[in-house]
Coordinates of C-alpha atoms in Angstrom, one line a residue:
M1 CA 0.0 0.0 0.0
Y2 CA 2.9 2.4 0.7
G3 CA 4.3 1.9 -2.8
T4 CA 0.9 2.5 -4.3
M5 CA 0.4 5.7 -2.3
D6 CA 3.8 6.9 -3.6
L7 CA 2.6 6.3 -7.2
L8 CA -0.6 8.1 -6.4
A9 CA 1.2 11.2 -5.1
C10 CA 3.5 11.2 -8.1
N11 CA 0.7 10.9 -10.6
A12 CA -1.2 13.7 -8.8
L13 CA 1.7 16.1 -9.0
G14 CA 2.3 15.3 -12.7
L15 CA -1.4 15.8 -13.4
V16 CA -1.5 19.2 -11.7
S17 CA 1.6 20.5 -13.5
Y18 CA 0.5 19.4 -16.9
A19 CA -3.1 20.6 -16.3
S20 CA -1.9 24.1 -15.5
V21 CA -0.2 24.3 -18.9
L22 CA -3.0 22.7 -21.0
A23 CA -5.6 25.0 -19.3
M24 CA -3.8 28.0 -20.9
L25 CA -4.1 26.3 -24.3
D26 CA -7.7 25.4 -24.2
P27 CA -9.8 24.5 -21.1
I28 CA -12.1 22.4 -23.3
I29 CA -9.3 19.9 -23.9
L30 CA -8.6 19.6 -20.2
V31 CA -12.3 19.0 -19.4
L32 CA -12.6 16.5 -22.2
L33 CA -9.6 14.5 -21.0
A34 CA -10.8 14.6 -17.3
V35 CA -14.4 13.6 -18.0
S36 CA -13.5 10.6 -20.2
Y37 CA -11.2 9.2 -17.5
V38 CA -13.7 9.8 -14.7
I39 CA -16.2 7.7 -16.7
T40 CA -13.6 5.0 -17.1
W41 CA -12.8 5.2 -13.4
Y42 CA -16.4 4.7 -12.3
V43 CA -16.8 1.7 -14.6
S44 CA -13.5 0.2 -13.4
R45 CA -14.6 0.8 -9.8
A46 CA -17.9 -1.0 -10.4
V47 CA -16.1 -4.0 -12.0
N48 CA -13.6 -4.2 -9.1
R49 CA -16.3 -4.1 -6.5
Y50 CA -18.3 -6.8 -8.3
A51 CA -15.3 -9.0 -8.4
Q52 CA -14.8 -8.5 -4.6
S53 CA -18.5 -9.3 -4.0
R54 CA -17.9 -12.7 -5.6
Q55 CA -14.8 -13.4 -3.6
N56 CA -16.4 -15.5 -0.9
E57 CA -18.2 -17.6 -3.5
Q58 CA -14.8 -18.2 -5.2
A59 CA -13.3 -19.1 -1.9
E60 CA -15.9 -21.8 -1.3
H61 CA -15.1 -23.4 -4.7
F62 CA -11.3 -23.4 -3.9
K63 CA -12.0 -24.8 -0.4
G64 CA -14.1 -27.6 -1.9
L65 CA -11.4 -28.4 -4.5
R66 CA -8.6 -28.4 -1.9
Y67 CA -10.6 -30.8 0.4
L68 CA -11.4 -33.1 -2.5
I69 CA -7.8 -33.3 -3.7
R70 CA -6.5 -33.9 -0.2
K71 CA -9.0 -36.8 0.3
A72 CA -8.3 -38.2 -3.1
M73 CA -4.6 -38.3 -2.4
D74 CA -4.9 -39.6 1.1
L75 CA -3.4 -43.1 1.2
A76 CA -5.5 -43.9 4.3
G77 CA -8.7 -43.8 2.1
A78 CA -7.2 -45.5 -1.0
K79 CA -8.7 -48.9 0.0
D80 CA -12.2 -47.4 0.4
I81 CA -11.9 -45.5 -2.9
R82 CA -11.0 -48.8 -4.7
L83 CA -13.4 -51.0 -2.7
Y84 CA -16.5 -48.8 -3.4
S85 CA -15.3 -47.6 -6.8
I86 CA -15.9 -43.9 -5.9
Q87 CA -13.2 -42.5 -8.1
D88 CA -15.9 -41.5 -10.6
W89 CA -17.8 -39.8 -7.8
F90 CA -14.7 -37.8 -6.8
K91 CA -14.3 -36.8 -10.4
Q92 CA -17.9 -35.8 -10.7
I93 CA -17.8 -33.5 -7.7
G94 CA -14.5 -32.0 -8.8
E95 CA -15.8 -31.3 -12.3
G96 CA -18.9 -29.7 -10.8
L97 CA -16.8 -27.4 -8.7
L98 CA -14.7 -26.5 -11.7
R99 CA -17.7 -25.7 -13.7
K100 CA -19.0 -23.3 -11.0
E101 CA -15.6 -21.6 -10.8
D102 CA -15.5 -21.3 -14.6
R103 CA -18.9 -19.7 -14.8
L104 CA -17.9 -17.2 -12.1
L105 CA -14.6 -16.3 -13.8
K106 CA -16.4 -15.9 -17.2
D107 CA -19.0 -13.6 -15.5
I108 CA -16.2 -11.4 -14.1
A109 CA -14.2 -11.6 -17.4
R110 CA -17.3 -10.3 -19.4
R111 CA -17.5 -7.3 -17.2
Q112 CA -13.7 -6.7 -17.6
L113 CA -14.1 -7.0 -21.3
L114 CA -16.9 -4.4 -21.3
L115 CA -14.6 -2.1 -19.3
A116 CA -11.8 -2.5 -21.9
V117 CA -14.2 -1.8 -24.8
I118 CA -15.6 1.4 -23.0
S119 CA -12.0 2.5 -22.2
A120 CA -10.9 2.0 -25.8
L121 CA -13.9 4.0 -27.2
L122 CA -13.4 6.8 -24.8
I123 CA -9.6 7.0 -25.6
F124 CA -10.5 7.1 -29.4
L125 CA -13.0 9.9 -28.9
R126 CA -11.0 11.8 -26.4
D127 CA -7.7 11.9 -28.2
G128 CA -9.4 12.4 -31.6
V129 CA -11.3 15.5 -30.4
A130 CA -8.3 16.9 -28.5
Y131 CA -6.0 16.5 -31.6
I132 CA -8.6 18.0 -33.9
L133 CA -8.9 21.0 -31.7
L134 CA -5.2 21.4 -31.6
I135 CA -4.8 21.1 -35.4
H136 CA -7.6 23.6 -35.8
K137 CA -5.6 26.1 -33.6
V138 CA -2.5 25.5 -35.8
I139 CA -4.6 26.2 -39.0
Q140 CA -6.0 29.3 -37.4
G141 CA -2.6 30.5 -36.5
E142 CA -3.3 30.5 -32.8
V143 CA -0.5 27.9 -32.1
S144 CA 2.9 27.7 -33.8
V145 CA 4.2 24.4 -35.3
S146 CA 6.8 24.1 -32.6
N147 CA 4.2 24.7 -29.8
F148 CA 1.9 22.2 -31.6
L149 CA 4.5 19.5 -31.1
V150 CA 4.9 20.4 -27.5
Y151 CA 1.1 20.4 -26.8
F152 CA 0.6 17.2 -28.9
T153 CA 3.1 15.5 -26.6
M154 CA 1.6 17.0 -23.5
I155 CA -1.9 15.8 -24.3
S156 CA -0.8 12.2 -24.5
T157 CA 1.4 12.6 -21.4
F158 CA -1.5 14.3 -19.5
A159 CA -3.7 11.4 -20.4
N160 CA -1.1 9.0 -19.0
W161 CA -1.0 11.0 -15.7
I162 CA -4.8 10.7 -15.4
S163 CA -4.7 7.1 -16.3
G164 CA -2.0 6.4 -13.8
L165 CA -3.8 8.4 -11.1
L166 CA -7.1 6.5 -11.5
T167 CA -5.5 3.1 -12.0
T168 CA -3.4 3.6 -8.9
Y169 CA -6.4 4.8 -6.9
N170 CA -8.3 1.6 -8.0
N171 CA -5.4 -0.5 -7.0
L172 CA -5.3 1.2 -3.6
E173 CA -9.0 0.6 -3.2
L174 CA -8.5 -3.1 -4.0
Q175 CA -5.6 -3.4 -1.6
S176 CA -7.7 -1.6 1.1
M177 CA -10.5 -4.2 0.5
G178 CA -8.0 -7.0 0.9
F179 CA -6.7 -5.4 4.1
C180 CA -10.2 -5.2 5.4
H181 CA -10.6 -9.0 4.9
Y182 CA -7.3 -9.5 6.7
R183 CA -8.4 -7.2 9.6
A184 CA -11.7 -9.0 9.8
Y185 CA -9.8 -12.3 10.1
L186 CA -7.6 -11.0 12.9
E187 CA -10.7 -9.8 14.8
M188 CA -12.5 -13.1 14.6
P189 CA -12.9 -14.6 18.1
S190 CA -10.8 -17.6 18.8
Y191 CA -12.2 -21.0 19.7
T192 CA -11.1 -20.4 23.3
E193 CA -13.0 -17.1 23.4
Q194 CA -16.1 -18.7 21.8
T195 CA -16.2 -21.5 24.4
G196 CA -15.4 -19.2 27.3
G197 CA -11.9 -20.7 27.7
L198 CA -13.2 -24.0 29.0
S199 CA -11.7 -27.4 28.3
A200 CA -12.3 -30.9 29.5
L201 CA -9.1 -30.9 31.7
P202 CA -6.7 -28.2 32.8
R203 CA -3.6 -28.2 30.7
E204 CA -1.4 -29.3 33.6
Q205 CA -3.3 -32.6 33.6
W206 CA -2.5 -33.4 30.0
P207 CA -1.9 -35.9 28.4
C208 CA -5.0 -37.8 29.3
S209 CA -6.7 -41.0 28.1
L210 CA -10.1 -41.4 26.6
E211 CA -12.1 -44.7 27.0
L212 CA -15.3 -45.8 25.2
R213 CA -17.5 -48.5 26.6
D214 CA -20.5 -50.4 25.2
V215 CA -20.1 -49.1 21.6
S216 CA -22.4 -50.5 18.9
Y217 CA -22.8 -49.6 15.2
T218 CA -25.0 -50.9 12.4
Y219 CA -24.8 -49.8 8.8
D220 CA -28.0 -48.3 7.3
E221 CA -28.4 -51.1 4.8
S222 CA -27.7 -53.9 7.3
D223 CA -29.8 -55.5 10.1
T224 CA -26.8 -57.1 11.8
P225 CA -24.6 -54.8 14.0
T226 CA -21.0 -54.5 12.7
L227 CA -19.9 -53.5 16.3
S228 CA -21.8 -54.8 19.2
H229 CA -21.2 -53.6 22.8
I230 CA -17.4 -53.1 22.3

């Protein structure tokens, strides 16, 4: 976040310095450049917030896949997997989770594509109108050829400052959202706090033994107990 804030300050200073020069040329060019980037920023912000709103859903998919992979590779369950032929069941669940994740990513990608198209159209219109105004001033004799080259370069550089400022701000906002998740995680009550700090035995009496008596178990599809009063 500190590095992003440095870039934000740098872009802000560059933006102010170039804006002061372009304002003397024609305020319309300045307003045109600023408005186009503000529109892009709002669309980009909406896309970023939408992606963040789906983050928990994406985390559920990854959690399910991690659990599935861990169990599939667990040697302790290898015999059960072969005995009951559940490898296809594992594969079915995994493919289902991947399909859900694929749909989610495609949904976010469509919005990002829309953002890219809007940005490209705005850049085309913005730069086109700005350069047309600048060429018109040269034809009218209001700007010399040498100054035309200077202003031509300044328009593109000013656009880069605005783009850098808004992009850096969006990155800072994303980092802030991520930091909020981290803060929320740190503020989650621990298991000890949730249970009031109680345990079966005081720690000084550990280790302890656990004994089960009279244990019985019958499978659902069976009438005969597999375990009987163990």
